[in-house]
XYZ file of C-alpha atoms in Angstrom:
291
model
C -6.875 -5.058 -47.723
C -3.533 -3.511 -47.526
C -1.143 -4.242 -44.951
C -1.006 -1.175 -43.459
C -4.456 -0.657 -43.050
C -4.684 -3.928 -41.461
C -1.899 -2.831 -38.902
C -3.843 0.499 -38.016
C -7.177 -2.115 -37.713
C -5.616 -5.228 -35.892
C -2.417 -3.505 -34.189
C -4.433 -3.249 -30.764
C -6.197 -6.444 -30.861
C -3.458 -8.321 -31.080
C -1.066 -6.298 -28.526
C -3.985 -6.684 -25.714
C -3.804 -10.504 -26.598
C -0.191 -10.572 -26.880
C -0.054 -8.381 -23.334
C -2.338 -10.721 -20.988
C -0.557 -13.665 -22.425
C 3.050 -12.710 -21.624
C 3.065 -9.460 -19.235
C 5.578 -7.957 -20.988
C 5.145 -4.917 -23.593
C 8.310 -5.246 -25.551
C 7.717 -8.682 -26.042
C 4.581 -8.394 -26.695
C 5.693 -5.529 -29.471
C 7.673 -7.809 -30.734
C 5.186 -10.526 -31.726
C 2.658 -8.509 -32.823
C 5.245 -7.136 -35.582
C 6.402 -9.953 -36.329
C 2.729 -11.502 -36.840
C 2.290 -8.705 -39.592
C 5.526 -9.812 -41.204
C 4.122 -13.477 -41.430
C 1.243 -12.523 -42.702
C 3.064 -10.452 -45.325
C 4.589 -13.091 -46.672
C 1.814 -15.604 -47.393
C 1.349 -15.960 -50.785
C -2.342 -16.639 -51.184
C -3.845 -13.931 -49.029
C -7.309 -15.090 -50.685
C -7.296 -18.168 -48.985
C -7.803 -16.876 -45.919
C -11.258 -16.827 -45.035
C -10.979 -14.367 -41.716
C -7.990 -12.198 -41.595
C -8.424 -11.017 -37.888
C -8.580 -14.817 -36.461
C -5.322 -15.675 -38.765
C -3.307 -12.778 -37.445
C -4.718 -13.620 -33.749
C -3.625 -17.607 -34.484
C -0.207 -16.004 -35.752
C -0.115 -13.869 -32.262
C -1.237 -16.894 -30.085
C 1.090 -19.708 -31.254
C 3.912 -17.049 -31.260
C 3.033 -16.446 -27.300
C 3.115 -19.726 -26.200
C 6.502 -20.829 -27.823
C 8.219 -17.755 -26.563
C 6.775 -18.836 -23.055
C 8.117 -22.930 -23.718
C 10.954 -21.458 -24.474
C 11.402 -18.568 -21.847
C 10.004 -21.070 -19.163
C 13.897 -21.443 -17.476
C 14.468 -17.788 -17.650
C 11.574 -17.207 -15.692
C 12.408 -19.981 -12.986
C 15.608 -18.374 -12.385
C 14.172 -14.956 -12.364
C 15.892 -12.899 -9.315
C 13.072 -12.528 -6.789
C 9.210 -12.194 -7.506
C 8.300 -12.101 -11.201
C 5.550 -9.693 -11.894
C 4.482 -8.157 -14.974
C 5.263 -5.570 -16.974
C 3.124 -2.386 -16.136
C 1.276 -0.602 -18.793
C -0.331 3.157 -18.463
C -3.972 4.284 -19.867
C -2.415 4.819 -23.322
C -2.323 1.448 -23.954
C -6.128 1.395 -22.414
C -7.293 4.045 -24.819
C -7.831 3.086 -28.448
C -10.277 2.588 -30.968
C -10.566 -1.293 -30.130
C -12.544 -1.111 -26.804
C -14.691 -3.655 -27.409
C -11.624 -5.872 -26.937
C -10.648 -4.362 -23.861
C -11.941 -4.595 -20.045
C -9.989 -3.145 -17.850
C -10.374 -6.018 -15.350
C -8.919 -8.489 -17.151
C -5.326 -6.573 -17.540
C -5.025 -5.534 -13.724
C -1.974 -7.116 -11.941
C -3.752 -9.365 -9.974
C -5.231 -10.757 -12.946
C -2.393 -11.502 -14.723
C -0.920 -12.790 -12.032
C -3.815 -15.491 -11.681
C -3.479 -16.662 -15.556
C 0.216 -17.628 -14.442
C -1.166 -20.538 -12.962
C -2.451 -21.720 -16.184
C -0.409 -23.359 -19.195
C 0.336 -21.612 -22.318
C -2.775 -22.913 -23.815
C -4.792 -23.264 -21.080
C -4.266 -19.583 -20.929
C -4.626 -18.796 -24.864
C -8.104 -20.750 -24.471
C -8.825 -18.949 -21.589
C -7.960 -15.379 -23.007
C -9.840 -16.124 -26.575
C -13.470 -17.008 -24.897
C -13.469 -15.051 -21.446
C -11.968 -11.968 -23.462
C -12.296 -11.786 -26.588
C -15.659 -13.403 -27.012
C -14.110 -16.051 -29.454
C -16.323 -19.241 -30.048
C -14.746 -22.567 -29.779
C -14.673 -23.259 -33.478
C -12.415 -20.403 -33.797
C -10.119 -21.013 -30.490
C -10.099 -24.694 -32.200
C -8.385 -23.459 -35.376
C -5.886 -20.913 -33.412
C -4.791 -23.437 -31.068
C -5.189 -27.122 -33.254
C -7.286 -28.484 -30.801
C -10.708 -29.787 -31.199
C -13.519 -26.775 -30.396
C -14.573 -29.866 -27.535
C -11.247 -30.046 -26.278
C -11.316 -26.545 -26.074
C -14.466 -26.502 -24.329
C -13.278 -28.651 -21.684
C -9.677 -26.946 -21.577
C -11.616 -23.522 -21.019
C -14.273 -24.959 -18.291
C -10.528 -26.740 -16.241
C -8.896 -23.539 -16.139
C -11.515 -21.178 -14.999
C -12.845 -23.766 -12.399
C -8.968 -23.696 -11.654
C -8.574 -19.848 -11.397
C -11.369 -19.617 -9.252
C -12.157 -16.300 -11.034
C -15.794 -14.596 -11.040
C -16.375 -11.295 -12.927
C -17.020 -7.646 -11.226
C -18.802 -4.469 -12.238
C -14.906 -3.306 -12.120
C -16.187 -0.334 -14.395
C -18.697 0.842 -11.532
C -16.023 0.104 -8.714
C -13.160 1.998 -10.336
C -13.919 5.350 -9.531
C -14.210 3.941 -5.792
C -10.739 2.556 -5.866
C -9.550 5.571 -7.546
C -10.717 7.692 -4.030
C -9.310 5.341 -1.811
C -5.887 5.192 -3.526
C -5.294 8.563 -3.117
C -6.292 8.630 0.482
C -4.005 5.458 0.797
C -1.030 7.965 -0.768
C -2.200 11.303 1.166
C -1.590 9.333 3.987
C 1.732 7.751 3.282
C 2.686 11.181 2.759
C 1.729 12.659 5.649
C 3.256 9.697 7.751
C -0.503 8.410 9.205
C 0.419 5.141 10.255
C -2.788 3.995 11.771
C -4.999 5.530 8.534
C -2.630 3.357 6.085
C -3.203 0.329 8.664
C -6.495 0.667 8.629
C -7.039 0.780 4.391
C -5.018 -2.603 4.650
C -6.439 -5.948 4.946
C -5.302 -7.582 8.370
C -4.127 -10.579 5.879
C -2.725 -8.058 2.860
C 0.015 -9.098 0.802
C 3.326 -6.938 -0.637
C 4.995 -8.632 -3.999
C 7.640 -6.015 -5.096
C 10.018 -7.065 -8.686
C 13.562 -5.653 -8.700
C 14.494 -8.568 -10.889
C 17.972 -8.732 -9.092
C 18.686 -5.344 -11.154
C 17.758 -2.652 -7.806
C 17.059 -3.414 -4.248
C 13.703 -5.040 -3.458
C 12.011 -7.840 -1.482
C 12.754 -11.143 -2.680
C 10.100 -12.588 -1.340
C 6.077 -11.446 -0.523
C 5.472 -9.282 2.459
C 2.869 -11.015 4.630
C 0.726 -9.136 7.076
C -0.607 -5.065 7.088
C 1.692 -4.256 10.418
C 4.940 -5.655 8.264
C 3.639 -3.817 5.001
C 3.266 -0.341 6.817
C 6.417 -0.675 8.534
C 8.032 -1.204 5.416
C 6.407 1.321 3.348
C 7.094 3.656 5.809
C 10.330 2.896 5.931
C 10.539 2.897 2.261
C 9.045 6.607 2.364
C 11.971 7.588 4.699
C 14.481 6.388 1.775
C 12.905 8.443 -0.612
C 14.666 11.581 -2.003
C 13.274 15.310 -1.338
C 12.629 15.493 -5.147
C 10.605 12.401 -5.348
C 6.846 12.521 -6.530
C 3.567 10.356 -6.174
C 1.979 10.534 -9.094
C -1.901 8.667 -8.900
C -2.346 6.957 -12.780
C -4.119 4.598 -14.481
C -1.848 1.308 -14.388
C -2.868 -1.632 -15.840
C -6.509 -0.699 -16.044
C -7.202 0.304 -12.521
C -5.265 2.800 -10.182
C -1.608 3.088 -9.513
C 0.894 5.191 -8.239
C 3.545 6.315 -10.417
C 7.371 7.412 -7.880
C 9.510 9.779 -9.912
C 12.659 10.705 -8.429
C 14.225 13.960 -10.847
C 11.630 13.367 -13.417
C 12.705 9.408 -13.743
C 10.253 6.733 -13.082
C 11.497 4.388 -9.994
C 8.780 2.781 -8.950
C 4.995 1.706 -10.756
C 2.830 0.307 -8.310
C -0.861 -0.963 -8.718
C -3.312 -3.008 -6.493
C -5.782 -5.551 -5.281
C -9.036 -4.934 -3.721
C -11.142 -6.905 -1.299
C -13.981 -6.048 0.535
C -13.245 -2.270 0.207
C -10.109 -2.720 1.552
C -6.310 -3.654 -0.189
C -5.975 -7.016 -0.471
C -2.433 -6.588 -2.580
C 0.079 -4.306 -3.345
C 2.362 -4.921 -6.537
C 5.551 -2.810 -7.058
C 7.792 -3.056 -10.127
C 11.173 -1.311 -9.725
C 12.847 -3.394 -12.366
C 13.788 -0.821 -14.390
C 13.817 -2.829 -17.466
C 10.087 -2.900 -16.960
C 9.278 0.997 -16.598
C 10.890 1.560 -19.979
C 7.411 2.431 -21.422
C 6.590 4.838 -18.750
C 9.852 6.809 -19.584
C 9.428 6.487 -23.059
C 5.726 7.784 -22.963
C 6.856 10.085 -20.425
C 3.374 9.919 -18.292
């Protein structure tokens, strides 16, 4: 098979297992072109038995050493570290089967931090992508028991039970524009109310634009500060209600230029979490794709 037609085959495979393991697109980009390049230049192509688990061990070995090695980078990270948001282009492609939606929302890429570079490949390559352990054995050098037992550790670890997210999305879609009809129309006590008494606020300016260091415990102090937040806000600014990271977001322009991507977490009906990237390093997508 030629490389090209490989790339149009594999390209979104590996970029949706490149993506949940480092929560960054450009990095992500950048392995995935580079595991092409590797592959390029083997010399006995016809010794490889299964193509699409090569180029995923490529992808997956080239993950976790650029996490070992950006490990510092990320402990000295300005503020809270989220990831890198991604819009419903990068949800719409001919490799579905690879994709559920859950399992690239904020809050669960969040969670895999928690886990070790290949705790989290293991993870990834059976809960997502359906691998068996003989395969996740030869990506990762470890035996297919070992991998067993490393996949069994980290999702007792995570804590982390499936949803019908596909059934509740429409649901969340409803309530997240109420949530930002009423920010709008300054309703305190409706926006109160669509918060969890316990709700969280994690906001990433990554030292490069104003944001809170540290989480925002507490509806009352969220409201006040999104309020507050609204208040700051230009005339020209719009609230634009996307798909972000599988589920739905807000998108805040300001003169046609992305400021803000926010997305969410649900919990009994209600908004458990509210994630807001205004590193702007980290909306370059959004102004590139121009959503």
């Amino acid at each position: 098979m030629e490389l090209e037609q490989l790339y149009t085959e594999y390209k979104s495979l590996l970029f949706s297992l490149a993506y949940r393991m480092l929560g960054s697109v450009m990095d992500a980009e950048d392995i995935v072109h580079e595991a092409f390049l590797t592959f390029d230049k083997v010399e006995d192509k016809q010794a490889i038995k299964n193509v699409k688990a090569y180029l995923c061990k490529i992808t997956t070995n080239r993950c976790i050493d650029l996490l070992r090695s950006s490990a510092h980078k990320r402990e000295t990270y300005v503020g809270t570290w989220l990831p890198e948001p991604v819009g419903e282009e990068y949800m719409q492609d001919p490799a579905t089967s690879y994709y559920r939606k859950e399992s690239v929302t904020t809050a669960y890429l969040m969670l895999l931090q928690q886990l070790s570079e290949v705790e989290r490949a293991v993870f990834l390559l059976r809960e997502v992508f359906q691998y068996d352990y003989d395969e996740i054995a030869s990506m990762v050098d470890k035996s297919s028991t070992n991998c067993r037992q490393i996949f069994y550790r980290a999702k007792k670890s995570l804590g982390y039970e499936e949803t019908d997210y596909r059934k509740e999305y429409t649901q969340f879609s409803s309530y997240i524009e109420r949530f930002t009809t009423a920010l709008q129309k300054g309703e305190v006590s409706e926006v109160l109310q669509m918060l969890q008494k316990d709700a969280i606020f994690f906001s990433d300016g990554g030292g490069k634009v104003k944001a809170a260091l540290n989480p925002i415990y507490s509806a009352e102090r969220i409201v006040q500060l999104l309020f507050n937040l609204m208040k700051k806000l230009p005339n020209e600014t719009l609230l634009e209600l996307k798909e972000v990271n599988g589920g739905p977001g807000i998108i805040v322009r300001t003169n046609g230029v992305v400021t803000f991507v926010v997305t969410f977490e649900f919990e009994a009906r209600k908004i458990k979490s509210i994630y807001m990237v205004a590193n702007p390093d980290k909306l370059r997508a959004f102004h590139e794709n121009k959503q």
